[in-house]
PDB file of C-alpha atoms and ligand atoms in Angstrom:
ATOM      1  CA  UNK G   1     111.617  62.165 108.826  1.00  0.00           C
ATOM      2  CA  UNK G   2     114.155  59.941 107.111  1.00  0.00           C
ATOM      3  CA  UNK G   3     117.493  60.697 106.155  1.00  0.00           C
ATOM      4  CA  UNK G   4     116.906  60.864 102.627  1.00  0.00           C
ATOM      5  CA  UNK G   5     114.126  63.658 102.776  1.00  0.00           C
ATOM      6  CA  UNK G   6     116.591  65.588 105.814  1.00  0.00           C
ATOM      7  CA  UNK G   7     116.632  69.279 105.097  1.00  0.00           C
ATOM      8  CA  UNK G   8     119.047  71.649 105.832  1.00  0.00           C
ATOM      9  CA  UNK G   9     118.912  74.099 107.958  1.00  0.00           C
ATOM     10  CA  UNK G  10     117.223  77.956 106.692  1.00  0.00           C
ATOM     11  CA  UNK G  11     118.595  81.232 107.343  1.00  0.00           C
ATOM     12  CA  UNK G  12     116.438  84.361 106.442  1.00  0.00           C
ATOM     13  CA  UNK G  13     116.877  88.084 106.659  1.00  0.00           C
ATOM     14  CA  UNK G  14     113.631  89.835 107.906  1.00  0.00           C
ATOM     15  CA  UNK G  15     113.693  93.646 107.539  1.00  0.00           C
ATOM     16  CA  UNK G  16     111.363  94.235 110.406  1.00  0.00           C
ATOM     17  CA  UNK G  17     110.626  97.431 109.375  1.00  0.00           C
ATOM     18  CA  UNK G  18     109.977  96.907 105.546  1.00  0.00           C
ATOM     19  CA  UNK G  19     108.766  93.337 105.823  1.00  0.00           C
ATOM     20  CA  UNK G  20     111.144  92.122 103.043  1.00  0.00           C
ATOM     21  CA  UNK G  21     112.415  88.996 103.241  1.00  0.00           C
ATOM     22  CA  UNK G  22     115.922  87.186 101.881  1.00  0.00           C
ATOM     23  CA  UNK G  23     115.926  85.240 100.623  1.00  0.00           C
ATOM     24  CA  UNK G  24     112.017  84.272  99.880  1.00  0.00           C
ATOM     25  CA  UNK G  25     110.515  81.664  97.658  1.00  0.00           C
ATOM     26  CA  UNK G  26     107.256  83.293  97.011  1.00  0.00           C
ATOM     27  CA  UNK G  27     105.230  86.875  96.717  1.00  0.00           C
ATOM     28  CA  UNK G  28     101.845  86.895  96.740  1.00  0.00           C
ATOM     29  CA  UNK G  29     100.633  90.583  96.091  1.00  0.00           C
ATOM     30  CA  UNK G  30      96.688  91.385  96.069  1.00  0.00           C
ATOM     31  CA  UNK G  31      95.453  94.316  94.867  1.00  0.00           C
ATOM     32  CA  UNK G  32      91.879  96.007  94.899  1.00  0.00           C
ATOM     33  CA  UNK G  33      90.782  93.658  92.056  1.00  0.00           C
ATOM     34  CA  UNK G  34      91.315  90.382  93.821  1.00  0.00           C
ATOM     35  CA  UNK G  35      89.403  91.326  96.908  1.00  0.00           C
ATOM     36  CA  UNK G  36      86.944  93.932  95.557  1.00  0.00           C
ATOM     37  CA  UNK G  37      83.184  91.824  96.968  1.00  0.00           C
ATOM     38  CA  UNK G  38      85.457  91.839 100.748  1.00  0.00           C
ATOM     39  CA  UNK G  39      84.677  95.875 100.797  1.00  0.00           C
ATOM     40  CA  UNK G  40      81.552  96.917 101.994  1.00  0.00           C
ATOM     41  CA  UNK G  41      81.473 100.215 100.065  1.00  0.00           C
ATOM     42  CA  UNK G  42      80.461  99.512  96.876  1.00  0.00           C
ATOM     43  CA  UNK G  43      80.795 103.212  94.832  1.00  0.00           C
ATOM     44  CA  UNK G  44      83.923 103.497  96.678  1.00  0.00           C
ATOM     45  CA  UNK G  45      85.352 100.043  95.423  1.00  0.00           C
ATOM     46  CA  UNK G  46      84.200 101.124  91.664  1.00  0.00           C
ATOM     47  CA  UNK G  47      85.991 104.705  92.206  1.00  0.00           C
ATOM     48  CA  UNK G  48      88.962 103.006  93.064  1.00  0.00           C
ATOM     49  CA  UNK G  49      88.441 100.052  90.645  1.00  0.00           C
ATOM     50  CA  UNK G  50      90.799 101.979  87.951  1.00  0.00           C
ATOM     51  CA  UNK G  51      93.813 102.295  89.620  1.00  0.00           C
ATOM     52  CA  UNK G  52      93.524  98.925  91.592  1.00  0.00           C
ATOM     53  CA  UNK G  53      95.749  99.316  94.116  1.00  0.00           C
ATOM     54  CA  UNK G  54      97.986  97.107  95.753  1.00  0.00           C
ATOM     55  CA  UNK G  55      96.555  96.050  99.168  1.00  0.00           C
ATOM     56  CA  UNK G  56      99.296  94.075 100.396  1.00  0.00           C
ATOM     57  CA  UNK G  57     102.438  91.877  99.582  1.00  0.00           C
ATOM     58  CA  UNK G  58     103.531  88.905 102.073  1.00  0.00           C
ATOM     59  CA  UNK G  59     106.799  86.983 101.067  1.00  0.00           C
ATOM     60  CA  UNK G  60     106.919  83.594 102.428  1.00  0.00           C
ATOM     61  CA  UNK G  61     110.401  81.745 102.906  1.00  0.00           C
ATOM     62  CA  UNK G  62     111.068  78.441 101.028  1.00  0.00           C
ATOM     63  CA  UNK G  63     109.399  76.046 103.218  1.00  0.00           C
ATOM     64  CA  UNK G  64     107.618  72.893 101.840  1.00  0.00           C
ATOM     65  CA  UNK G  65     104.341  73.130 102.444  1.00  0.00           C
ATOM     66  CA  UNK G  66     104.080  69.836 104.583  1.00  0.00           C
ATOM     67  CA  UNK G  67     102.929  68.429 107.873  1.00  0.00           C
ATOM     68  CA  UNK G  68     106.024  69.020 110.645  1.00  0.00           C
ATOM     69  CA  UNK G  69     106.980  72.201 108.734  1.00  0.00           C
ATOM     70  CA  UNK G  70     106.907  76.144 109.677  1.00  0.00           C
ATOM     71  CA  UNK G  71     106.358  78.095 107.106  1.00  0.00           C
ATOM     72  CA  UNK G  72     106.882  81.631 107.877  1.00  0.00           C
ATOM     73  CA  UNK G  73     105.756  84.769 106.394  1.00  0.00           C
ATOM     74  CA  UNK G  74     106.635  88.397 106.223  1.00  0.00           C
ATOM     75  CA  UNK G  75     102.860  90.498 105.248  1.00  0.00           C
ATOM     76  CA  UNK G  76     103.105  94.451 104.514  1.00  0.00           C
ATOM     77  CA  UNK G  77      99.755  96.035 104.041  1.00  0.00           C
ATOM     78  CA  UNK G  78      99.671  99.266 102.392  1.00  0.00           C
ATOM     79  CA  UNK G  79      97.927 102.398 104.418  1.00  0.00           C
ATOM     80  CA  UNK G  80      94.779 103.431 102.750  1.00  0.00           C
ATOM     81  CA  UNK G  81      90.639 103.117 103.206  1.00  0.00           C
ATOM     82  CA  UNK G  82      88.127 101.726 100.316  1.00  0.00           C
ATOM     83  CA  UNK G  83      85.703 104.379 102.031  1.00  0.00           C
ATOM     84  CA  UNK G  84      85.652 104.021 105.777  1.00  0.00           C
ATOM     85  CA  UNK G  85      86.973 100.394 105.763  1.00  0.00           C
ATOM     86  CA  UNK G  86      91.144 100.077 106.302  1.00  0.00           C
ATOM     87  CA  UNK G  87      93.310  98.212 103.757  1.00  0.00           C
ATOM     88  CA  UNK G  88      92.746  94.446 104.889  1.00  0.00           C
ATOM     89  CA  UNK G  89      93.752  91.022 103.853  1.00  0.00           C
ATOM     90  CA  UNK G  90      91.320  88.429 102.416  1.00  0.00           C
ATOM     91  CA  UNK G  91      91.084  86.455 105.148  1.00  0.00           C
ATOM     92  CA  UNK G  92      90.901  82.522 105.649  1.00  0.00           C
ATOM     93  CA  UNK G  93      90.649  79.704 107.652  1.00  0.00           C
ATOM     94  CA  UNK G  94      92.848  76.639 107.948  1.00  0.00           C
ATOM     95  CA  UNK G  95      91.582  73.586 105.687  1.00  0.00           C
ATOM     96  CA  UNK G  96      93.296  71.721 108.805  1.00  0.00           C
ATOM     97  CA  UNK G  97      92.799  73.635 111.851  1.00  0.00           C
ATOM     98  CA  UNK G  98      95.770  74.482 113.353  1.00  0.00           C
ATOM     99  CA  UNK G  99      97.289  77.566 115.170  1.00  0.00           C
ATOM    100  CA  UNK G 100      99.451  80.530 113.801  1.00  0.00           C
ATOM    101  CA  UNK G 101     101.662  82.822 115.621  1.00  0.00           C
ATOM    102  CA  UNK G 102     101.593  86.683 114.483  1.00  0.00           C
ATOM    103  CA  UNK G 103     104.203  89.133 115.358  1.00  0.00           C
ATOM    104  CA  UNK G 104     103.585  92.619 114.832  1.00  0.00           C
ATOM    105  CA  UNK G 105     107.073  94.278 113.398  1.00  0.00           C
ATOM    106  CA  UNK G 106     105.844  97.904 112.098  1.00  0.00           C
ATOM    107  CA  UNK G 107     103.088 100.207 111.721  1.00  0.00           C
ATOM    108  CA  UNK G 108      99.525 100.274 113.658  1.00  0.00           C
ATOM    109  CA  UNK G 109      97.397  97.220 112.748  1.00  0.00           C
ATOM    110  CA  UNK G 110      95.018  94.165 114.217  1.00  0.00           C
ATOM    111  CA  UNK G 111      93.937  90.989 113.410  1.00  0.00           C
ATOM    112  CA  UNK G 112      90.052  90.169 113.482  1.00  0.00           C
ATOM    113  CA  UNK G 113      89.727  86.594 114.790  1.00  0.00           C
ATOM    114  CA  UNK G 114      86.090  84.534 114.206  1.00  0.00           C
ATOM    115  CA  UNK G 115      85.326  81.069 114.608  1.00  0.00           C
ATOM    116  CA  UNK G 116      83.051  79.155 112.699  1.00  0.00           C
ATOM    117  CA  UNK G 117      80.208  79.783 115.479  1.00  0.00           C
ATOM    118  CA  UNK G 118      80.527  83.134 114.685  1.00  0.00           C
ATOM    119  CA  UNK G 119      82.694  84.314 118.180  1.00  0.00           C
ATOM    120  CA  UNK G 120      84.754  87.157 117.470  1.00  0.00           C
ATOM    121  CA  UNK G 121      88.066  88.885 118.706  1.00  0.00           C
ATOM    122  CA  UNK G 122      90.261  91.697 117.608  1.00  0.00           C
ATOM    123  CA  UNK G 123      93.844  92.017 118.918  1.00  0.00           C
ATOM    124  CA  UNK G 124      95.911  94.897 118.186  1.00  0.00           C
ATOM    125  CA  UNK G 125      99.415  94.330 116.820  1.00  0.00           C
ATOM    126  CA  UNK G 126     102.546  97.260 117.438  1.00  0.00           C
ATOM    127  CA  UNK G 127     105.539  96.000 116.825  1.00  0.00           C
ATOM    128  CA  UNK G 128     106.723  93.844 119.150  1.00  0.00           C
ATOM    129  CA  UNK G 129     103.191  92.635 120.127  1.00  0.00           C
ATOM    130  CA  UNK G 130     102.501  89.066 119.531  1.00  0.00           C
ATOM    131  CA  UNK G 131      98.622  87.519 119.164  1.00  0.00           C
ATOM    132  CA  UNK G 132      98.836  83.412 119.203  1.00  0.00           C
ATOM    133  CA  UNK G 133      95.454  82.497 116.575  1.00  0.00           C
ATOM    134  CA  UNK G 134      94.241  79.413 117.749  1.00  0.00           C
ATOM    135  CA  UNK G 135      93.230  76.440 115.488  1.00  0.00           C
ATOM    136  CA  UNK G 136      89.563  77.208 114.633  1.00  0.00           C
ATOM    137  CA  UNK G 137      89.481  80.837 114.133  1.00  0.00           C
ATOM    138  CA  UNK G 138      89.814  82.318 111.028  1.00  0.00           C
ATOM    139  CA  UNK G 139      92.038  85.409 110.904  1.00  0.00           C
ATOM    140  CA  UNK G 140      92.101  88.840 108.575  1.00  0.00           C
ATOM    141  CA  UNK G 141      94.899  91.405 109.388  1.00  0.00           C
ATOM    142  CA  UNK G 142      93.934  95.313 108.446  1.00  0.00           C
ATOM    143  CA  UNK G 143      95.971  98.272 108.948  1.00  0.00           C
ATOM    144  CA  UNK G 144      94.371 101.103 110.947  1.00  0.00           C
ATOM    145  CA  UNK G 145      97.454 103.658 110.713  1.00  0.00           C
ATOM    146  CA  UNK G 146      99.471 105.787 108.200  1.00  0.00           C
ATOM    147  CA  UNK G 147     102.434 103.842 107.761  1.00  0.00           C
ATOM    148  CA  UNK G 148     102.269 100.100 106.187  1.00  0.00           C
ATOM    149  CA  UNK G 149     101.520  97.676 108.322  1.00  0.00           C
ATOM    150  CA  UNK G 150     104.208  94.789 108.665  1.00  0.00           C
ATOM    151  CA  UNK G 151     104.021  91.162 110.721  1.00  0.00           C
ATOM    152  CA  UNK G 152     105.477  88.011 110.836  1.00  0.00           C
ATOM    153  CA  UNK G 153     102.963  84.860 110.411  1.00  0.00           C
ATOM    154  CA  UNK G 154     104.610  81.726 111.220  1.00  0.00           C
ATOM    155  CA  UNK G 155     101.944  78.745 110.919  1.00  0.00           C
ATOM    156  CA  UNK G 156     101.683  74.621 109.934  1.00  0.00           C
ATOM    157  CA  UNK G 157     102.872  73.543 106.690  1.00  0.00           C
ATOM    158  CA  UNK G 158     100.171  71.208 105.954  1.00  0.00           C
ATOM    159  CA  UNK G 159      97.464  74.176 107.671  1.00  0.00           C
ATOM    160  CA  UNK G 160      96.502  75.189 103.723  1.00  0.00           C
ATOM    161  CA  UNK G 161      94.203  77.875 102.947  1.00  0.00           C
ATOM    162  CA  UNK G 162      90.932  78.047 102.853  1.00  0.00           C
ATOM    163  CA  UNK G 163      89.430  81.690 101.588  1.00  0.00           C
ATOM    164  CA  UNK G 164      86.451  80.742 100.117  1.00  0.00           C
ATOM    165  CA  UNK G 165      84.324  80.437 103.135  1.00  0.00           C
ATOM    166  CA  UNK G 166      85.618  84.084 104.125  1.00  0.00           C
ATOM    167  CA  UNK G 167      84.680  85.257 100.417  1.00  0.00           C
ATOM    168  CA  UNK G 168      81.145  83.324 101.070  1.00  0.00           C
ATOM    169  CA  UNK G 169      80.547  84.905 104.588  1.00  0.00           C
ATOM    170  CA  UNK G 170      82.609  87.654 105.173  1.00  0.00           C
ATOM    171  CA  UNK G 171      83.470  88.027 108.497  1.00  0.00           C
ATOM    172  CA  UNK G 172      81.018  89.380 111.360  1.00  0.00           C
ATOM    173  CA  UNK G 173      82.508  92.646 111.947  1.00  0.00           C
ATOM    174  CA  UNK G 174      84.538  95.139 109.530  1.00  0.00           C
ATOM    175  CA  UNK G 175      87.369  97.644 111.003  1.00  0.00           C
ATOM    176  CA  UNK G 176      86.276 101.149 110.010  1.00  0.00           C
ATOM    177  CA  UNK G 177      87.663 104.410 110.516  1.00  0.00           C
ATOM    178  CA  UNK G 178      86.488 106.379 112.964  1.00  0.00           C
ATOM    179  CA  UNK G 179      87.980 110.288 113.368  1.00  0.00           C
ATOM    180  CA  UNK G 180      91.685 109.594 113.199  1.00  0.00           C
ATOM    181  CA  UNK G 181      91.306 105.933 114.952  1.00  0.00           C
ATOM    182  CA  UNK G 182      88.808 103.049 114.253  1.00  0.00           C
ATOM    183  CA  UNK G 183      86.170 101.332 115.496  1.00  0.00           C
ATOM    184  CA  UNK G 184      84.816  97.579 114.883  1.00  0.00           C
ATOM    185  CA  UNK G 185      81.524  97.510 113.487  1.00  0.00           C
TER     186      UNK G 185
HETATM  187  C1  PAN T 201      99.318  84.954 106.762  1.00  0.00           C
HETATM  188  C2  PAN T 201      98.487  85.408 105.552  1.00  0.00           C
HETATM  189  C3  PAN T 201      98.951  86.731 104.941  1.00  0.00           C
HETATM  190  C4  PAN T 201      98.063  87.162 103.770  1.00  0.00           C
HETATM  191  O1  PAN T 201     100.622  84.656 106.371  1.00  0.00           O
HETATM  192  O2  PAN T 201      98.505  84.396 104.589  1.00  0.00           O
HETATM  193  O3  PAN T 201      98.932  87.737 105.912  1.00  0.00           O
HETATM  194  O4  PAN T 201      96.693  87.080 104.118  1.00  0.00           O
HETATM  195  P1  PAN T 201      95.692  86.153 103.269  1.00  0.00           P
HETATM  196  O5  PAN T 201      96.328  84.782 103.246  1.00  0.00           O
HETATM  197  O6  PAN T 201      94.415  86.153 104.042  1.00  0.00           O
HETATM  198  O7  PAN T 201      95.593  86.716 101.900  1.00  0.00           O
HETATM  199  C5  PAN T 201      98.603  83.732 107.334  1.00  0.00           C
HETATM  200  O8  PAN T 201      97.671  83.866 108.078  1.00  0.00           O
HETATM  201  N1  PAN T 201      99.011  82.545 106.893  1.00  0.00           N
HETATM  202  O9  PAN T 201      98.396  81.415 107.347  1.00  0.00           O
HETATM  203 ZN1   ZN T 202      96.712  81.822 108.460  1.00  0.00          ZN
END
């Protein structure tokens, strides 16, 4: 890094229990409609369909998106079910492989891990909880309890995102409810 491209330094207020961040540069908010093919319940994605509801928000601070960088995240997802399956994110892998930490801040949620070979883990995340995702696996967070589920992500700026292999393949197992817990299936 030379001297003319130097940053300065980056404060940020996290509300660990809200997951909103400020400052923040960006918002990226998905609802129902942007994910609907990830559910496996198809009436219950069209009897949803009309109200589309937000899934989840993350708010990512103002980072550049560039090799040596950590760009960090705040994610909330929102409680709910699209039939038996939790309120999820898309999912992705890393165009570069590279590793991500996730801390869990609020709420009752997990990450769903898979590498390209198809190996699969599932870490829960309660606040305070951290799961290191190592380069290679491709990562979805859901939320399993009644509150909104809220995490820190804190990964390469030059990683990227790659969902469409995730939209192509889905991942191996889905997070399902299960009496008042879940179960992977
Ligand atoms: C996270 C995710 C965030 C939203 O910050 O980007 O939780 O999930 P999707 O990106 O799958 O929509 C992360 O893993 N960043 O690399
Ligand atoms: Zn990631």
């Amino acid at each position: 890094m030379t001297l003319e491209n130097l940053q300065l330094p980056l404060a940020t207020m996290l509300d660990l229990a809200s997951g909103d961040m400020d400052p923040y540069a960006l918002v990226v908010e998905r609802r129902l409609s942007h994910m609907a093919e990830a559910y496996h319940d198809r009436a219950a994605v069209t009897a949803a369909a009309g109200e589309d509801p937000v899934i989840y928000r993350a708010y990512e601070a103002d980072v550049p998106h560039e090799a040596s960088q950590l760009v960090y995240r705040m994610t909330i997802i929102e409680p709910g079910r699209i039939g038996d399956e939790f309120y999820m994110t898309k999912g992705h892998h890393h165009v570069v492989d590279s590793g991500e930490f996730y801390l869990g801040t609020a709420g009752t949620g997990a990450v769903v891990m898979q590498t390209r070979s198809g190996e699969v883990r599932v870490e829960e995340m309660p606040p305070g909880r951290a799961v290191y995702v190592p380069p290679g696996w491709a990562h979805r967070s859901v939320n399993v309890g009644t509150e909104p589920f809220v995490f820190l992500a804190v990964f390469f700026g030059n990683a990227g995102h790659d969902y469409a292999s995730i939209e192509r393949d889905g991942f191996a197992v889905r997070v399902l409810a299960d009496g008042d817990g879940y179960r992977v299936g």
